[in-house]
CSV table of N, CA and C in Angstrom, one decimal:
chain,number,residue,atom,x,y,z
X,448,MET,N,-6.1,37.7,74.9
X,448,MET,CA,-5.5,38.0,73.6
X,448,MET,C,-5.2,39.5,73.6
X,449,ILE,N,-4.1,39.6,73.2
X,449,ILE,CA,-3.5,41.1,73.0
X,449,ILE,C,-3.5,41.6,71.5
X,450,TYR,N,-4.3,42.5,71.4
X,450,TYR,CA,-4.1,43.1,70.0
X,450,TYR,C,-3.1,44.1,69.9
X,451,THR,N,-2.6,43.8,68.7
X,451,THR,CA,-1.4,45.0,68.6
X,451,THR,C,-1.6,45.8,67.2
X,452,PRO,N,-2.0,47.0,67.2
X,452,PRO,CA,-2.3,47.6,65.9
X,452,PRO,C,-1.3,47.8,65.0
X,453,LEU,N,-0.1,47.9,65.5
X,453,LEU,CA,0.9,48.1,64.5
X,453,LEU,C,1.9,46.9,64.2
X,454,LYS,N,1.3,46.2,63.2
X,454,LYS,CA,2.0,44.8,63.1
X,454,LYS,C,3.0,45.3,61.7
X,455,THR,N,4.1,44.6,61.6
X,455,THR,CA,5.0,45.0,60.8
X,455,THR,C,4.9,43.9,59.6
X,456,THR,N,4.5,44.7,58.3
X,456,THR,CA,4.3,43.8,57.1
X,456,THR,C,5.2,44.3,56.0
X,457,SER,N,5.4,43.5,55.1
X,457,SER,CA,6.3,43.6,54.0
X,457,SER,C,5.6,43.4,52.8
X,458,PHE,N,5.8,44.1,51.6
X,458,PHE,CA,5.4,43.6,50.3
X,458,PHE,C,6.5,43.2,49.4
X,459,VAL,N,6.2,42.2,48.6
X,459,VAL,CA,7.3,41.9,47.7
X,459,VAL,C,6.7,42.1,46.4
X,460,VAL,N,7.6,42.7,45.6
X,460,VAL,CA,7.0,43.0,44.3
X,460,VAL,C,7.7,42.0,43.3
X,461,ARG,N,6.8,41.4,42.7
X,461,ARG,CA,7.1,40.3,41.7
X,461,ARG,C,6.6,41.0,40.4
X,462,GLU,N,7.9,40.8,39.5
X,462,GLU,CA,7.7,41.3,38.1
X,462,GLU,C,7.7,40.0,37.2
X,463,PHE,N,6.9,40.1,36.2
X,463,PHE,CA,6.6,39.0,35.2
X,463,PHE,C,6.4,39.5,33.7
X,464,LEU,N,7.0,38.9,32.8
X,464,LEU,CA,6.8,39.2,31.5
X,464,LEU,C,5.3,39.1,31.0
X,465,LEU,N,4.6,39.7,30.2
X,465,LEU,CA,3.3,39.6,29.7
X,465,LEU,C,3.6,38.8,28.1
X,466,LYS,N,2.8,38.3,27.6
X,466,LYS,CA,2.9,37.8,26.4
X,466,LYS,C,2.7,38.8,25.5
X,467,VAL,N,3.2,38.9,24.5
X,467,VAL,CA,2.9,39.9,23.4
X,467,VAL,C,2.3,39.3,22.1
X,468,ASN,N,1.2,39.7,21.8
X,468,ASN,CA,0.7,39.2,20.8
X,468,ASN,C,1.4,39.5,19.3
X,469,LYS,N,2.0,38.7,18.7
X,469,LYS,CA,2.6,39.0,17.5
X,469,LYS,C,1.9,38.9,16.3
X,470,THR,N,0.7,38.4,16.3
X,470,THR,CA,-0.1,38.4,15.0
X,470,THR,C,-0.9,39.7,14.9
X,471,HIS,N,-1.0,40.5,14.0
X,471,HIS,CA,-1.7,41.8,13.9
X,471,HIS,C,-1.9,41.5,12.5
X,472,SER,N,-3.2,42.2,12.1
X,472,SER,CA,-3.7,42.3,10.8
X,472,SER,C,-2.9,43.6,10.1
X,473,ALA,N,-2.6,43.5,8.9
X,473,ALA,CA,-1.6,44.3,8.2
X,473,ALA,C,-2.9,45.4,7.6
X,474,LEU,N,-2.4,46.5,7.5
X,474,LEU,CA,-3.1,47.7,7.1
X,474,LEU,C,-2.9,47.7,5.7
X,475,THR,N,-3.7,48.4,4.7
X,475,THR,CA,-3.2,48.8,3.4
X,475,THR,C,-3.4,50.3,3.5
X,476,ILE,N,-2.4,51.1,3.5
X,476,ILE,CA,-2.3,52.5,3.5
X,476,ILE,C,-2.1,53.2,2.3
X,477,GLY,N,-3.0,54.2,2.1
X,477,GLY,CA,-3.1,55.0,0.7
X,477,GLY,C,-2.4,56.1,0.9
X,478,ILE,N,-1.5,56.8,0.2
X,478,ILE,CA,-0.9,58.1,0.1
X,478,ILE,C,-1.5,58.7,-1.2
X,479,PRO,N,-2.3,59.6,-1.3
X,479,PRO,CA,-2.8,60.2,-2.6
X,479,PRO,C,-1.8,61.4,-2.9
X,480,LYS,N,-1.8,61.7,-4.1
X,480,LYS,CA,-1.1,63.2,-4.7
X,480,LYS,C,-1.9,64.4,-3.9
X,481,GLU,N,-1.3,65.1,-3.4
X,481,GLU,CA,-1.8,66.6,-2.9
X,481,GLU,C,-2.4,67.3,-4.0
X,482,ASN,N,-3.4,67.9,-4.0
X,482,ASN,CA,-4.2,68.5,-5.2
X,482,ASN,C,-4.4,70.0,-4.9
X,483,THR,N,-4.1,70.6,-3.6
X,483,THR,CA,-4.3,71.9,-3.5
X,483,THR,C,-2.9,72.7,-4.1
X,484,ARG,N,-3.1,73.9,-4.7
X,484,ARG,CA,-2.4,74.7,-5.4
X,484,ARG,C,-0.9,74.9,-4.8
X,485,PHE,N,-1.1,75.5,-3.4
X,485,PHE,CA,0.1,75.6,-2.6
X,485,PHE,C,0.7,74.4,-1.8
X,486,GLU,N,0.1,73.4,-1.9
X,486,GLU,CA,0.7,72.5,-0.9
X,486,GLU,C,1.8,71.7,-1.4
X,487,LYS,N,3.1,71.8,-0.7
X,487,LYS,CA,4.1,71.2,-0.9
X,487,LYS,C,4.6,69.9,-0.2
X,488,ARG,N,3.7,69.6,0.7
X,488,ARG,CA,4.0,68.5,1.7
X,488,ARG,C,3.3,67.3,1.2
X,489,LEU,N,3.9,66.1,1.7
X,489,LEU,CA,3.2,64.7,1.7
X,489,LEU,C,3.4,64.1,3.1
X,490,ALA,N,2.2,63.2,3.3
X,490,ALA,CA,2.1,62.6,4.6
X,490,ALA,C,3.3,61.8,5.1
X,491,LEU,N,3.9,60.7,4.0
X,491,LEU,CA,5.0,60.1,4.3
X,491,LEU,C,6.3,60.3,3.5
X,492,THR,N,7.3,60.2,3.9
X,492,THR,CA,8.7,59.9,3.1
X,492,THR,C,8.8,58.6,2.8
X,493,PRO,N,9.8,58.4,2.0
X,493,PRO,CA,10.0,56.9,1.5
X,493,PRO,C,10.9,56.3,2.8
X,494,GLU,N,11.3,56.9,3.7
X,494,GLU,CA,11.9,56.4,4.8
X,494,GLU,C,10.8,55.9,5.9
X,495,ALA,N,9.6,56.6,5.8
X,495,ALA,CA,8.6,56.0,6.7
X,495,ALA,C,7.8,55.2,6.1
X,496,VAL,N,7.7,55.0,4.9
X,496,VAL,CA,7.1,53.9,4.0
X,496,VAL,C,7.8,52.7,4.3
X,497,ALA,N,9.1,52.7,4.4
X,497,ALA,CA,10.0,51.4,4.5
X,497,ALA,C,9.7,50.8,6.0
X,498,LEU,N,9.5,51.7,6.8
X,498,LEU,CA,9.3,51.4,8.2
X,498,LEU,C,8.0,50.6,8.4
X,499,LEU,N,6.8,51.1,7.4
X,499,LEU,CA,5.7,50.7,7.6
X,499,LEU,C,5.6,49.2,7.1
X,500,VAL,N,6.3,49.2,5.7
X,500,VAL,CA,6.3,47.9,5.2
X,500,VAL,C,7.2,46.8,5.9
X,501,ASP,N,8.3,47.3,6.7
X,501,ASP,CA,8.9,46.3,7.6
X,501,ASP,C,8.1,45.7,8.9
X,502,GLN,N,6.9,46.5,8.9
X,502,GLN,CA,6.0,45.9,9.8
X,502,GLN,C,5.0,45.1,9.4
X,503,GLY,N,5.1,45.1,8.1
X,503,GLY,CA,4.2,43.9,7.6
X,503,GLY,C,2.7,44.6,6.7
X,504,HIS,N,2.9,46.1,6.8
X,504,HIS,CA,1.7,47.0,6.0
X,504,HIS,C,2.0,47.0,4.6
X,505,LYS,N,0.8,47.4,3.8
X,505,LYS,CA,1.1,47.6,2.4
X,505,LYS,C,0.9,49.2,2.2
X,506,VAL,N,1.5,49.8,1.4
X,506,VAL,CA,1.7,51.0,1.3
X,506,VAL,C,1.2,51.4,-0.3
X,507,ILE,N,0.2,52.1,-0.5
X,507,ILE,CA,0.0,52.5,-2.0
X,507,ILE,C,0.1,53.9,-2.0
X,508,VAL,N,1.1,54.3,-3.4
X,508,VAL,CA,1.3,55.6,-3.4
X,508,VAL,C,0.8,56.2,-4.9
X,509,GLU,N,0.2,57.3,-4.9
X,509,GLU,CA,-0.1,57.7,-6.1
X,509,GLU,C,0.9,58.1,-7.0
X,510,SER,N,1.0,57.9,-8.4
X,510,SER,CA,2.0,58.1,-9.1
X,510,SER,C,2.2,59.8,-9.1
X,511,GLU,N,3.7,60.1,-9.0
X,511,GLU,CA,4.1,61.4,-8.8
X,511,GLU,C,3.7,62.1,-7.5
X,512,ALA,N,3.4,61.4,-6.5
X,512,ALA,CA,2.6,62.3,-5.4
X,512,ALA,C,3.9,62.9,-4.8
X,513,GLY,N,5.2,62.4,-4.8
X,513,GLY,CA,6.3,62.9,-4.2
X,513,GLY,C,7.3,63.8,-4.6
X,514,LEU,N,6.6,64.2,-5.9
X,514,LEU,CA,7.4,65.2,-6.7
X,514,LEU,C,7.6,66.7,-6.2
X,515,PRO,N,6.5,67.0,-5.4
X,515,PRO,CA,6.9,68.3,-4.7
X,515,PRO,C,7.8,68.4,-3.7
X,516,ILE,N,8.0,67.2,-3.0
X,516,ILE,CA,9.2,67.1,-2.1
X,516,ILE,C,10.3,66.5,-2.5
X,517,ASN,N,10.4,66.3,-3.7
X,517,ASN,CA,11.7,66.1,-4.6
X,517,ASN,C,11.8,64.5,-4.1
X,518,TYR,N,11.0,63.7,-4.3
X,518,TYR,CA,11.0,62.4,-4.3
X,518,TYR,C,10.4,61.7,-5.5
X,519,SER,N,11.1,60.8,-6.4
X,519,SER,CA,10.3,60.3,-7.5
X,519,SER,C,9.6,59.0,-7.1
X,520,ASP,N,9.0,58.5,-8.1
X,520,ASP,CA,8.2,57.2,-7.6
X,520,ASP,C,9.3,56.1,-7.4
X,521,ASN,N,10.4,56.2,-7.9
X,521,ASN,CA,11.3,55.3,-7.7
X,521,ASN,C,11.9,55.2,-6.2
X,522,TYR,N,12.0,56.3,-5.6
X,522,TYR,CA,12.4,56.3,-4.2
X,522,TYR,C,11.4,55.4,-3.4
X,523,TYR,N,9.9,55.7,-3.7
X,523,TYR,CA,8.7,54.9,-2.9
X,523,TYR,C,8.8,53.6,-3.4
X,524,SER,N,9.1,53.3,-4.4
X,524,SER,CA,9.0,51.8,-4.9
X,524,SER,C,10.0,50.9,-4.3
X,525,GLU,N,11.2,51.6,-4.3
X,525,GLU,CA,12.5,50.9,-3.5
X,525,GLU,C,12.3,50.9,-2.2
X,526,SER,N,11.2,51.7,-1.5
X,526,SER,CA,11.1,51.5,-0.2
X,526,SER,C,9.8,50.5,0.1
X,527,GLY,N,9.5,49.7,-0.8
X,527,GLY,CA,8.2,48.7,-0.8
X,527,GLY,C,7.0,49.3,-1.1
X,528,ALA,N,7.0,50.5,-1.6
X,528,ALA,CA,5.4,50.9,-1.9
X,528,ALA,C,5.2,50.5,-3.1
X,529,ASN,N,3.6,50.3,-3.3
X,529,ASN,CA,3.1,50.1,-4.7
X,529,ASN,C,2.8,51.6,-5.3
X,530,ILE,N,3.1,51.6,-6.6
X,530,ILE,CA,2.8,53.0,-7.2
X,530,ILE,C,1.7,52.6,-8.2
X,531,VAL,N,0.5,53.5,-7.9
X,531,VAL,CA,-0.7,53.3,-8.8
X,531,VAL,C,-0.8,54.7,-9.6
X,532,ASN,N,-1.4,54.4,-10.5
X,532,ASN,CA,-1.8,55.8,-11.5
X,532,ASN,C,-3.0,56.5,-11.1
X,533,SER,N,-4.0,55.5,-10.6
X,533,SER,CA,-5.5,56.3,-10.3
X,533,SER,C,-5.6,56.4,-9.0
X,534,LYS,N,-6.1,57.8,-8.7
X,534,LYS,CA,-6.4,58.0,-7.3
X,534,LYS,C,-7.6,57.2,-6.7
X,535,ALA,N,-8.3,56.7,-7.5
X,535,ALA,CA,-9.4,55.8,-6.9
X,535,ALA,C,-8.7,54.4,-6.5
X,536,ASP,N,-7.5,54.1,-7.0
X,536,ASP,CA,-7.0,52.7,-6.5
X,536,ASP,C,-6.5,53.2,-5.0
X,537,VAL,N,-5.8,54.2,-4.8
X,537,VAL,CA,-5.3,54.7,-3.6
X,537,VAL,C,-6.6,54.9,-2.6
X,538,PHE,N,-7.7,55.3,-2.9
X,538,PHE,CA,-8.5,55.5,-1.9
X,538,PHE,C,-9.5,54.3,-1.6
X,539,GLU,N,-9.1,52.9,-2.1
X,539,GLU,CA,-9.4,51.5,-1.8
X,539,GLU,C,-8.9,51.4,-0.6
X,540,ALA,N,-7.9,51.8,0.0
X,540,ALA,CA,-7.0,51.3,1.0
X,540,ALA,C,-7.7,51.7,2.3
X,541,ASN,N,-7.3,50.7,3.4
X,541,ASN,CA,-8.0,50.8,4.6
X,541,ASN,C,-7.9,52.1,5.4
X,542,LEU,N,-6.7,52.8,5.1
X,542,LEU,CA,-6.4,53.9,5.8
X,542,LEU,C,-5.6,55.0,4.9
X,543,ILE,N,-6.2,56.2,5.0
X,543,ILE,CA,-5.7,57.3,3.8
X,543,ILE,C,-4.8,58.2,4.6
X,544,LEU,N,-3.8,58.5,4.1
X,544,LEU,CA,-2.9,59.6,4.8
X,544,LEU,C,-2.9,60.7,3.9
X,545,LYS,N,-3.2,61.9,4.3
X,545,LYS,CA,-3.3,63.2,3.4
X,545,LYS,C,-2.9,64.3,4.5
X,546,ILE,N,-2.5,65.3,3.9
X,546,ILE,CA,-2.2,66.5,4.5
X,546,ILE,C,-3.4,67.3,4.6
């Protein structure tokens, strides 16, 4: 028996697609009005809210939260957000986005 240490081998790469789970749980995302004196930012713009709503999430925005960044409640509601008057309603969400 003759032993040959250098044997030619080759590898074949096989690509295959994994199944992506399309079922995900929808989040309820709350955006409260910023309450510090000099804060003029807000966590999400109406465009970002529209992206989240398109993914199946629910977005709750406190009334007049977008005024410091020149977005009225109408912009947020047209993007699919729910506008609420009380901060307590916003903080019932699963996720709070705040600066």
